[in-house]
XYZ file of N, CA, C and O in Angstrom:
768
model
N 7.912 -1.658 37.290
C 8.637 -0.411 37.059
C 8.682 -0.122 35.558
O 8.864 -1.186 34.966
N 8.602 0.729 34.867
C 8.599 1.570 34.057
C 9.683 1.871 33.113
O 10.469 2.768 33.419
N 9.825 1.252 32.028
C 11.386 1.851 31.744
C 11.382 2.814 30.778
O 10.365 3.116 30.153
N 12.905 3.530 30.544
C 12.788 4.558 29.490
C 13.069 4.030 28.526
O 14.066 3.326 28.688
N 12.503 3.996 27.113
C 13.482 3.991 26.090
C 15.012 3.943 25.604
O 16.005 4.393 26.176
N 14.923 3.348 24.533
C 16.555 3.279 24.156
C 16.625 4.729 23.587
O 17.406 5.596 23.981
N 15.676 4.866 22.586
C 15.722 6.175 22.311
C 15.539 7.880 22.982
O 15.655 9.000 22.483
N 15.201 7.366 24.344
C 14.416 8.662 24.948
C 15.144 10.068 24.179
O 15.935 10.094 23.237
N 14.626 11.054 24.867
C 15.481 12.451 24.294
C 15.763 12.780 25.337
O 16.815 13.394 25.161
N 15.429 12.808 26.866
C 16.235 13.026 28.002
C 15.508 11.563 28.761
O 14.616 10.751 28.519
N 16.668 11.885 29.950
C 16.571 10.906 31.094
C 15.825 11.601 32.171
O 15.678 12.820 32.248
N 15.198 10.381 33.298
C 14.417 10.569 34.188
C 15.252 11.353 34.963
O 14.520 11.934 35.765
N 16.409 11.673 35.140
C 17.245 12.370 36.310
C 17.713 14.003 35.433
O 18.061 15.040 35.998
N 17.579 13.782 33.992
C 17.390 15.248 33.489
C 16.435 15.905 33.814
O 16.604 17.028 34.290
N 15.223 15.389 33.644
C 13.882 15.953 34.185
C 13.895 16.386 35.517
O 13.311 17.464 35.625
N 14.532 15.767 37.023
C 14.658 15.803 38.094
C 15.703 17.143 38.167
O 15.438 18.148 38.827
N 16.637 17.009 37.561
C 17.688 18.400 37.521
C 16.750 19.321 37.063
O 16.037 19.359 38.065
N 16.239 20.085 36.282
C 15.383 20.631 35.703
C 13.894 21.034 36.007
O 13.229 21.947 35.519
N 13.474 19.852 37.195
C 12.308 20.289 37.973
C 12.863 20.920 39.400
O 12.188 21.571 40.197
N 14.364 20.542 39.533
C 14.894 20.668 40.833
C 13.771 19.502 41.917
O 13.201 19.979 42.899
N 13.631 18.224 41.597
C 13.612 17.070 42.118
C 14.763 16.229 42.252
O 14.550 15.040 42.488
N 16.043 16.661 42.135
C 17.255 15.987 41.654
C 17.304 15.154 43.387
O 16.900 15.674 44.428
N 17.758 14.133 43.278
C 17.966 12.929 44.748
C 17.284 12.980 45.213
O 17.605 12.722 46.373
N 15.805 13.283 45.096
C 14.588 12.577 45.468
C 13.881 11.183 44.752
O 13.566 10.957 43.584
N 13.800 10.525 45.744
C 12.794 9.264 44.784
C 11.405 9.331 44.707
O 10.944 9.349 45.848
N 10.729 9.366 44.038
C 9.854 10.028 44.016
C 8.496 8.642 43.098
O 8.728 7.987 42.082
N 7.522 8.634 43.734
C 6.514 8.021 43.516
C 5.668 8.089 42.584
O 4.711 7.395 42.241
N 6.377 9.472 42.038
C 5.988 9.571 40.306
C 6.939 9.464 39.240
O 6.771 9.942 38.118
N 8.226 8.640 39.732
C 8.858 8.581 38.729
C 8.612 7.420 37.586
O 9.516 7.346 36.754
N 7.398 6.407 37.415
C 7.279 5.909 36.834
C 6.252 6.531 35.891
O 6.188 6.028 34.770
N 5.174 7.884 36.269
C 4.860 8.305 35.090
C 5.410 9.247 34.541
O 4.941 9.358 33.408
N 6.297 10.126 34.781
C 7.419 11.307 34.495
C 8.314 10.355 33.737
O 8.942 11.045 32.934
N 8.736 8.809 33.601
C 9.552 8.005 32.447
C 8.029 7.920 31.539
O 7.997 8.955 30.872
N 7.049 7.273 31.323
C 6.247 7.092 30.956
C 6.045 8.774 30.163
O 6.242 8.702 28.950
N 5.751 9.984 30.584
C 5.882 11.467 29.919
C 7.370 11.026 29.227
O 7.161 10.670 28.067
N 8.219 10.975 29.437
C 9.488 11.700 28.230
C 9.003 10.501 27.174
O 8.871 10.768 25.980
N 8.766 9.273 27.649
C 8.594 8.103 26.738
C 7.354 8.226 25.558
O 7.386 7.778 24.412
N 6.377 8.900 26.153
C 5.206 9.420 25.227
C 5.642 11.105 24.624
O 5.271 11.824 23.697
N 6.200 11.158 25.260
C 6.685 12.910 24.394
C 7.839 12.752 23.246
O 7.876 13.468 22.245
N 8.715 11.779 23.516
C 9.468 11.267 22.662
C 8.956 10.766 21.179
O 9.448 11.038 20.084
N 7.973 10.062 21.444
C 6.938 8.997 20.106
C 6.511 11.217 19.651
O 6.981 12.033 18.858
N 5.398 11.243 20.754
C 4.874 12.959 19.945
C 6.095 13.454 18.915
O 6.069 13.145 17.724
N 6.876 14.037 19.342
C 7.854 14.443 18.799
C 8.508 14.074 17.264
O 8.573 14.793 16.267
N 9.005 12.547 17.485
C 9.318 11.718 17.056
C 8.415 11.904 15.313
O 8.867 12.099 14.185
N 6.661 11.681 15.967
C 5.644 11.376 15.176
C 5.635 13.202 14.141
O 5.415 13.253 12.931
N 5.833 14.056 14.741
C 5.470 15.301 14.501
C 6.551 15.677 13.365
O 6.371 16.457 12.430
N 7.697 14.953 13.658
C 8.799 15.176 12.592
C 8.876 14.112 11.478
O 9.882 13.976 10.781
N 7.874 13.441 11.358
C 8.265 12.188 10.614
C 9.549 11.375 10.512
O 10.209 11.231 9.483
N 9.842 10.822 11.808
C 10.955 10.531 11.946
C 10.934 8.687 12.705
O 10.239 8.727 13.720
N 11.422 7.407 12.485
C 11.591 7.087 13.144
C 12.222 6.959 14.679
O 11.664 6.398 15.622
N 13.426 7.568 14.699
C 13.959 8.597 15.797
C 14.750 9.284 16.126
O 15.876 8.835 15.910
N 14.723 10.163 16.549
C 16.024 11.317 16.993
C 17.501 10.795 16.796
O 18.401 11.379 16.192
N 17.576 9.317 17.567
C 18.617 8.740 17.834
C 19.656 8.210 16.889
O 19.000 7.234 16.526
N 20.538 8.130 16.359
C 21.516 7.559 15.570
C 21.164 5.929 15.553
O 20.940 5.344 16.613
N 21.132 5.241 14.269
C 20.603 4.402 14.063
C 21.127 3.966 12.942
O 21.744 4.750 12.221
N 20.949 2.459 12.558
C 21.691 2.279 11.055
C 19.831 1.640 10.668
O 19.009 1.106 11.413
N 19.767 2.001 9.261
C 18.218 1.649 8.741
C 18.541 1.184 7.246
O 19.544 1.527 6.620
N 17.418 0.259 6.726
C 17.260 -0.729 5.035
C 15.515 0.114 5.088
O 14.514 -0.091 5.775
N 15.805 0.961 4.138
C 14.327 1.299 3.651
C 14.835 0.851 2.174
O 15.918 0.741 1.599
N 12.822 0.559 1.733
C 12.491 0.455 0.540
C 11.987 1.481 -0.445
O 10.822 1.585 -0.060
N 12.105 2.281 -1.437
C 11.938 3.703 -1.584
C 11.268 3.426 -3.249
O 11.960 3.008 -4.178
N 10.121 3.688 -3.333
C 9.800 4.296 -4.810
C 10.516 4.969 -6.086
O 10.270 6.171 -6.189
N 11.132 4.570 -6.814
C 11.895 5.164 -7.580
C 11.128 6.087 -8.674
O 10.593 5.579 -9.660
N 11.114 7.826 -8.363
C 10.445 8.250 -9.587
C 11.056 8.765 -10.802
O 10.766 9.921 -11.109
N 11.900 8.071 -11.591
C 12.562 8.631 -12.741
C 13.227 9.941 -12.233
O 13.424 10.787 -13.105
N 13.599 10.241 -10.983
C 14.178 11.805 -11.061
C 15.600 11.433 -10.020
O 15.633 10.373 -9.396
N 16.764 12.478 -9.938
C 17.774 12.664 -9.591
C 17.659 12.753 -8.068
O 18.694 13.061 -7.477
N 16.850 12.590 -7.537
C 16.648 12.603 -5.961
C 15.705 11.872 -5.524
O 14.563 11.664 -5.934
N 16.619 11.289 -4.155
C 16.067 9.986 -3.563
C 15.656 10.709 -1.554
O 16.707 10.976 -0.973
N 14.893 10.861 -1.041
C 14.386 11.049 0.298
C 14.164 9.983 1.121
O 13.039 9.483 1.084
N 15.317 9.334 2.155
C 15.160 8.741 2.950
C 14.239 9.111 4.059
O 14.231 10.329 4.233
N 13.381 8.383 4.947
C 12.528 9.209 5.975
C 13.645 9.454 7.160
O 13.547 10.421 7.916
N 14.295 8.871 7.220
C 15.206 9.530 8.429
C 16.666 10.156 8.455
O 17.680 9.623 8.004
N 16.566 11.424 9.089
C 17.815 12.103 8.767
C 18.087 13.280 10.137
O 17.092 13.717 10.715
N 19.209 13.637 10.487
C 20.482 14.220 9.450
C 20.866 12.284 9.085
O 20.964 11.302 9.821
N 20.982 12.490 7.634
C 21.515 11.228 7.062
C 23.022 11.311 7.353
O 23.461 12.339 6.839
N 24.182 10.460 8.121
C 25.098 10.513 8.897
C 26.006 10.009 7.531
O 27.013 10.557 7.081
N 25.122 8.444 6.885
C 26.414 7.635 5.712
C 25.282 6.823 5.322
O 24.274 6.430 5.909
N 25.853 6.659 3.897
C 25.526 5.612 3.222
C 25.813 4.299 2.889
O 26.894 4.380 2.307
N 25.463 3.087 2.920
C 26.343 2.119 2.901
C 26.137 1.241 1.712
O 27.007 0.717 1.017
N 25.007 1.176 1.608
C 24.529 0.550 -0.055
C 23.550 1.310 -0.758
O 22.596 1.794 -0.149
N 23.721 1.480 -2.156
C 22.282 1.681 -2.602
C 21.802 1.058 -3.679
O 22.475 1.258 -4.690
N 20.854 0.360 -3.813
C 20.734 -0.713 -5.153
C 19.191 -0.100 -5.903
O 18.128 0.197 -5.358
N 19.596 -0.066 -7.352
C 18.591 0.172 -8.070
C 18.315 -0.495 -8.881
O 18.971 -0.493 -9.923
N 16.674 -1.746 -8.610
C 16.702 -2.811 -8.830
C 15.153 -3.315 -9.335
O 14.473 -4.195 -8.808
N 14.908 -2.724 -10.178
C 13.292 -3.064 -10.472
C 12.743 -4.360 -10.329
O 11.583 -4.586 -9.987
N 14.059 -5.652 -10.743
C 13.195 -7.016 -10.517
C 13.155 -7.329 -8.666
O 12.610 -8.324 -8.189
N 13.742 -6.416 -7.961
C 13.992 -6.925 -6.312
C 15.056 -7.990 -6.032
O 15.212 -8.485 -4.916
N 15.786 -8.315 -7.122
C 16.474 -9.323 -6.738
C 18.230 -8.511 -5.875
O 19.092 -9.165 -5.289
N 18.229 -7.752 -5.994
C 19.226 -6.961 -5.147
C 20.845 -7.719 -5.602
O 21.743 -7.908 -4.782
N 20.919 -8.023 -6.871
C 22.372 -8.542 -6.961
C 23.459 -7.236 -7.081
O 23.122 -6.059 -6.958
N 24.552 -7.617 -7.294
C 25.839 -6.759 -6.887
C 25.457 -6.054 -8.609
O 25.553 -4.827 -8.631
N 25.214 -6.451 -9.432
C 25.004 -5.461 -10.615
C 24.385 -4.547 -10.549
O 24.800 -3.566 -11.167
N 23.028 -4.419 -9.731
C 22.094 -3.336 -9.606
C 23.207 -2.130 -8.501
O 23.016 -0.923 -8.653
N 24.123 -2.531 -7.628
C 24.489 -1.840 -6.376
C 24.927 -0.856 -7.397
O 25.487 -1.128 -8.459
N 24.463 0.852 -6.748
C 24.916 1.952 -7.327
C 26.526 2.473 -6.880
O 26.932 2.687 -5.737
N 27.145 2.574 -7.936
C 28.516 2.877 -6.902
C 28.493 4.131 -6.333
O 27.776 5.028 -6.777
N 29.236 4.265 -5.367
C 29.245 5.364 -4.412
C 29.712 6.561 -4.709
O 29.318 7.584 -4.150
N 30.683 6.524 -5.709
C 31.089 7.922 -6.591
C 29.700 8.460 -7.391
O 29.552 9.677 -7.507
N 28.837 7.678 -7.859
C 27.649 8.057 -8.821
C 26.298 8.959 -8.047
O 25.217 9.271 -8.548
N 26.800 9.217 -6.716
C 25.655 10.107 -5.681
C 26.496 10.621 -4.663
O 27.671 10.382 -4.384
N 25.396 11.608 -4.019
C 26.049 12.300 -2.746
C 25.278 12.837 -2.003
O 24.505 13.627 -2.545
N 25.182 12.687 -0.799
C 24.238 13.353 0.216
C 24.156 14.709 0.614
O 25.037 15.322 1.217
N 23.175 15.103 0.287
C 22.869 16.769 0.603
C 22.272 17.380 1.440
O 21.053 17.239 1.535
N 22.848 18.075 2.123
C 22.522 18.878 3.604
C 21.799 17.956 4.459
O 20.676 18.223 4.887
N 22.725 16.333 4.850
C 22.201 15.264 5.359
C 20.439 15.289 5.686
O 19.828 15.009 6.717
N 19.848 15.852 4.039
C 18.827 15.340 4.155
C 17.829 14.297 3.181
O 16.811 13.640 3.396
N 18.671 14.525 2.061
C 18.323 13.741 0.787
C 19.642 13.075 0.120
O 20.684 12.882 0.747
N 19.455 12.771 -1.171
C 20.620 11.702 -1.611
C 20.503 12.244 -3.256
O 19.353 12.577 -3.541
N 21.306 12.356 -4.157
C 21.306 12.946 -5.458
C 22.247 12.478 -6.180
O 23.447 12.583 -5.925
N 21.613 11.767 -7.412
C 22.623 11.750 -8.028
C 23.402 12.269 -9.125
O 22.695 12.880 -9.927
N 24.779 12.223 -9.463
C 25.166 12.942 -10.419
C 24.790 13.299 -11.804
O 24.455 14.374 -12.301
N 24.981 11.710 -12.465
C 24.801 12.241 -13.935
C 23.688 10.853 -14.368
O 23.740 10.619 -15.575
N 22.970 10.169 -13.789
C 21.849 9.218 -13.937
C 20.900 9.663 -12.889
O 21.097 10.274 -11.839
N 19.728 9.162 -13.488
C 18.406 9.166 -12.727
C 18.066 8.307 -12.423
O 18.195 7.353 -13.191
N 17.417 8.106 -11.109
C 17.072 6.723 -10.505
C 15.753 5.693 -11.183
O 14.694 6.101 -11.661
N 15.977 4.996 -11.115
C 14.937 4.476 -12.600
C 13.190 4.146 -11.294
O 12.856 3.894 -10.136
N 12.718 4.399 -12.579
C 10.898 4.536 -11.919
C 10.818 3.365 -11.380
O 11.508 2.526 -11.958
N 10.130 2.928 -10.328
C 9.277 1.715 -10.371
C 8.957 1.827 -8.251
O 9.099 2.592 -7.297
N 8.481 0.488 -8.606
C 7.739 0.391 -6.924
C 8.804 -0.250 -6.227
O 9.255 -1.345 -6.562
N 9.334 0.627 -4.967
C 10.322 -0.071 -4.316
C 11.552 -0.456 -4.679
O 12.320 -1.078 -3.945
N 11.844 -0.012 -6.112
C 12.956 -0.096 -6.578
C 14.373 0.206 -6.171
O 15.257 -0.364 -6.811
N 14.683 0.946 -5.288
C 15.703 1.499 -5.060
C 15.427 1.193 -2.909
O 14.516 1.475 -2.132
N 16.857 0.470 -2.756
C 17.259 0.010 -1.223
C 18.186 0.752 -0.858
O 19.205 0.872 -1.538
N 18.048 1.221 -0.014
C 19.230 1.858 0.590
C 19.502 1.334 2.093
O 18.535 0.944 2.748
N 20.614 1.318 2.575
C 20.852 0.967 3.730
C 22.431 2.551 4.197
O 23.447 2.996 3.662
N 21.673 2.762 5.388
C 22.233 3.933 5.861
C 22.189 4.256 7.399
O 21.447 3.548 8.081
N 22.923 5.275 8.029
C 22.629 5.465 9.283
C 22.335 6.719 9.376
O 22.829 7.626 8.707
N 21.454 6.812 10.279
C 20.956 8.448 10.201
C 20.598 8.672 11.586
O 20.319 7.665 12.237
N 20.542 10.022 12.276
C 20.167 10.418 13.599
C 21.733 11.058 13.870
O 22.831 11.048 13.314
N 21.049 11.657 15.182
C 21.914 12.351 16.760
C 22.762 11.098 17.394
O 22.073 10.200 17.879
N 24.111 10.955 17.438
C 24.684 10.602 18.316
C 24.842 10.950 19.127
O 25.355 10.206 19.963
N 24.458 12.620 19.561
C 24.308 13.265 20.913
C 22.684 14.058 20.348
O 22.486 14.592 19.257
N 21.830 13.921 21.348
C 20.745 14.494 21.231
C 21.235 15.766 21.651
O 21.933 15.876 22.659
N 20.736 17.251 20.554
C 20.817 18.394 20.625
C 21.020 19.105 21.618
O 22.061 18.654 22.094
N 20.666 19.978 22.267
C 20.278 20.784 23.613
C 19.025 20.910 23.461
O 18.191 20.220 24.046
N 18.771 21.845 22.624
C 17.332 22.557 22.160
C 16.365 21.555 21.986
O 15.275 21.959 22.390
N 16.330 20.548 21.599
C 15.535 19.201 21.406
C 15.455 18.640 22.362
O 14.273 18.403 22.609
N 16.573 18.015 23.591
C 16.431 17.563 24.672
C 15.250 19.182 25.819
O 14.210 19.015 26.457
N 15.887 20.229 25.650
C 15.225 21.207 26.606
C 13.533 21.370 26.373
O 12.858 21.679 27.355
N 13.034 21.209 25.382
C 11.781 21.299 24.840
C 11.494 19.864 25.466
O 10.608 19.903 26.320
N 12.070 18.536 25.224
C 11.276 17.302 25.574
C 11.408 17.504 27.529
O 10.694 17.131 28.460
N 12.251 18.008 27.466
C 12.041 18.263 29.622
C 10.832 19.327 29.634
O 10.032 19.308 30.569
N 10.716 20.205 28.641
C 9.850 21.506 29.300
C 8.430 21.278 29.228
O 7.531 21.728 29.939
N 8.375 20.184 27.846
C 6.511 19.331 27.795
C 6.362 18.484 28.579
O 5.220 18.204 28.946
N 7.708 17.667 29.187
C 7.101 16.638 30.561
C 6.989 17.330 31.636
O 6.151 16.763 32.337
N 7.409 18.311 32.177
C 7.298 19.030 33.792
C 5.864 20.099 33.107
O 4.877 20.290 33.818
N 5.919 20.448 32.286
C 4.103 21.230 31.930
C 3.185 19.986 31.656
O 2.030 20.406 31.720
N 3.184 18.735 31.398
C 2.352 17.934 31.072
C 2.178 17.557 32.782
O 1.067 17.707 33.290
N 3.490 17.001 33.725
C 2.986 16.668 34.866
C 2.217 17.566 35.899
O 1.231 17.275 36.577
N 3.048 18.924 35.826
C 2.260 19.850 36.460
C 1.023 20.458 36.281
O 0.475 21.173 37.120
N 0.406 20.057 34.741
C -1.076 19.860 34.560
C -1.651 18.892 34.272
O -2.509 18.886 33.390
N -1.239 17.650 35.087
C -2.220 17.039 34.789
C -3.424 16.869 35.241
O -4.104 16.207 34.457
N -4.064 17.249 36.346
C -5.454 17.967 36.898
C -5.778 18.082 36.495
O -6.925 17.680 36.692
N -5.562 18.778 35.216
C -6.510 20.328 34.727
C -6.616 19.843 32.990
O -6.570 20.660 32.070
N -6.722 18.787 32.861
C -6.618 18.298 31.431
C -7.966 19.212 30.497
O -7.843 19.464 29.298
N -8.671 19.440 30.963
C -9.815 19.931 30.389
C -10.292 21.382 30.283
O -10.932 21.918 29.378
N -9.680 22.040 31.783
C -9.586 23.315 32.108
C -9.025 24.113 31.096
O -7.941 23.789 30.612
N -9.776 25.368 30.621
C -9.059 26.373 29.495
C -8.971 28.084 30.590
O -8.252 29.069 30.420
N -9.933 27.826 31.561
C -9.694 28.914 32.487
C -10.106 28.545 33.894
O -10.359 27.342 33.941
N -10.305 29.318 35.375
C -11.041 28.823 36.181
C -10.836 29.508 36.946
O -9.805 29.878 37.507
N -12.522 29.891 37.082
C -13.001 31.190 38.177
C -12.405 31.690 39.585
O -12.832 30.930 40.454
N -11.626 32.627 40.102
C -11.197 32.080 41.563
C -11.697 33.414 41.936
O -11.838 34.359 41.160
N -12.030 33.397 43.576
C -12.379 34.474 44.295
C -11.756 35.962 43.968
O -12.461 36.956 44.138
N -10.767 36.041 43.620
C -10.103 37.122 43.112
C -9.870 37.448 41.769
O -9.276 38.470 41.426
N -10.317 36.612 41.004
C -10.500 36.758 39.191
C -9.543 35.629 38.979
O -8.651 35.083 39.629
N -10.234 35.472 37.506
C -9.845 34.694 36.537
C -8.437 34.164 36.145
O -7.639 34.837 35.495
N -8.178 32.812 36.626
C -7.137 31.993 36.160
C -7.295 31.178 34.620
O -8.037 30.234 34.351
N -6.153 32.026 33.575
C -6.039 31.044 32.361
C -5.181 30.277 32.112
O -4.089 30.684 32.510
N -5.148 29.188 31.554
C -4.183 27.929 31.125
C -3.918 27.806 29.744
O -4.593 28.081 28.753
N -2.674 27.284 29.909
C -2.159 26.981 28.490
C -2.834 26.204 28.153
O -3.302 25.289 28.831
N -3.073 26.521 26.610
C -3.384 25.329 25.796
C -2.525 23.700 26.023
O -1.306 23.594 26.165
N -3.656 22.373 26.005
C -3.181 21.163 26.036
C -1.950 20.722 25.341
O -1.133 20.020 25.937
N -1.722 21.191 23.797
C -1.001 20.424 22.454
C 0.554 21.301 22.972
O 0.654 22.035 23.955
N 1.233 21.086 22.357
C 2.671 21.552 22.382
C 2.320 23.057 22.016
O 1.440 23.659 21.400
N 3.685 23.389 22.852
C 3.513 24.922 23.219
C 4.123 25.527 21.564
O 4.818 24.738 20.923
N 3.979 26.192 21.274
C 4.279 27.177 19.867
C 5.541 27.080 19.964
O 6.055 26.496 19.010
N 6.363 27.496 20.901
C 7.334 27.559 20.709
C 8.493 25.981 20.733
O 9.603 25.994 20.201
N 8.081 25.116 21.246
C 7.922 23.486 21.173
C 7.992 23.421 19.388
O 8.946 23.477 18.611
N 6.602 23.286 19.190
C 6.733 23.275 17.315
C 7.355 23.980 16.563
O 7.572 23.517 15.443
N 7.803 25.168 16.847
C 8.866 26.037 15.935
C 10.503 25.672 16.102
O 11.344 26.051 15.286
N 10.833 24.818 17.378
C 12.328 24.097 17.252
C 11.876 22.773 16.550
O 12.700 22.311 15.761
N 10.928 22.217 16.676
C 10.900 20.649 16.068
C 11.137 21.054 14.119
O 11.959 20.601 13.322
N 10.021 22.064 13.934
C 9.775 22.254 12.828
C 11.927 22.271 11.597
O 12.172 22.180 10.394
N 12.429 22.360 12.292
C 13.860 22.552 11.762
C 14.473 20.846 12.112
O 15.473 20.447 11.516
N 13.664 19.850 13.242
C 13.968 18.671 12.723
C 13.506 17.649 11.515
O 13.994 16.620 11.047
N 12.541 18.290 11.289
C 11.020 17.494 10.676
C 11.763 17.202 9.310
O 12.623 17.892 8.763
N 11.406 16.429 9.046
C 11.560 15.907 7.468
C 10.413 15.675 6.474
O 9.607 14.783 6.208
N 10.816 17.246 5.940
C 9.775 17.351 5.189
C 10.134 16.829 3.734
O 11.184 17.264 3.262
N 9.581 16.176 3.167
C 9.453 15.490 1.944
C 9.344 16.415 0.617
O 8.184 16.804 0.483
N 10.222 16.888 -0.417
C 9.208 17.535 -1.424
C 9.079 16.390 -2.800
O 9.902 15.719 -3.422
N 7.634 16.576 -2.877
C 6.892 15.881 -4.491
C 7.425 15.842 -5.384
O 6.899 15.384 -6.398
């Protein structure tokens, strides 16, 4: 059997409400977990995100001489340490105090009146970031690519197909446009 993720973005019985399969058992429910479980990673991958989900994370971050620091995962929820430490040895002298920065539009980290000093990996942060409740709009898009991914899966190749009475066309394979224009407001985009 098949399991879902810790992280999924919906459950196998959301999908079932939503296909109106709800209290059926059904002999495809191990690839319909397997769809939210691979649409989840898509998603996931498309936003540069480890995951949707609320999480506590220790990244290692490049320090470039400038007033802003970009964790890869966010809405950034809290901060719990941040050490700026060129030799790596991470002692309590390097730890930045917590009055000396502040998190902005839980997507980056800034600090006040110092700049984070240059070097490779210099700067640790340990933080929690993600959804303690996955969205609506984020969960409704990950149900609407698994019931269009299962209901085509036949036709993986098909872009149209001839029928006695004219021409049947299909959606494109990749996420629907409108799919990428809600993710695009999770994505964490990085600036240089």
């Amino acid at each position: 059997m098949t399991t879902l993720k810790t992280d999924a973005l919906c459950s196998l019985n959301d999908v079932k409400l939503y296909y109106e399969m709800a209290g059926s058992k059904s002999e495809d429910d191990d690839f319909v977990i397997d769809l939210i479980n691979n649409i989840t990673d898509l998603f996931e991958t498309f936003c540069n995100l480890e995951s949707f989900k609320a999480a506590n994370y220790t990244e290692y971050i490049d320090g470039t001489g400038g007033k802003y620091i970009f964790p890869k995962n966010i809405p950034i929820n809290s901060v719990a340490s941040i050490y700026d430490d060129p030799s790596w040895n991470w002692s309590s002298f390097y730890l930045i105090n917590s009055s000396n920065y502040r998190i902005v539009d839980k997507r980056y980290i800034v600090a006040y009146d110092e700049y984070w000093s240059k070097g490779d990996q210099n700067i640790t942060i340990t933080y929690n970031a993600g959804y303690s409740t996955i969205p609506g709009d984020l969960k409704l898009i990950c149900m609407e690519e698994v019931v269009r991914k299962f209901k085509n899966r036949t036709m993986l190749d098909l872009s149209s197909k001839n029928m006695p009475d004219g021409t049947i066309s299909f959606v494109e394979q990749g996420l629907l446009k409108t799919t990428k224009n809600i993710l695009k407001k999770y994505a964490n985009v990085r600036l240089l």
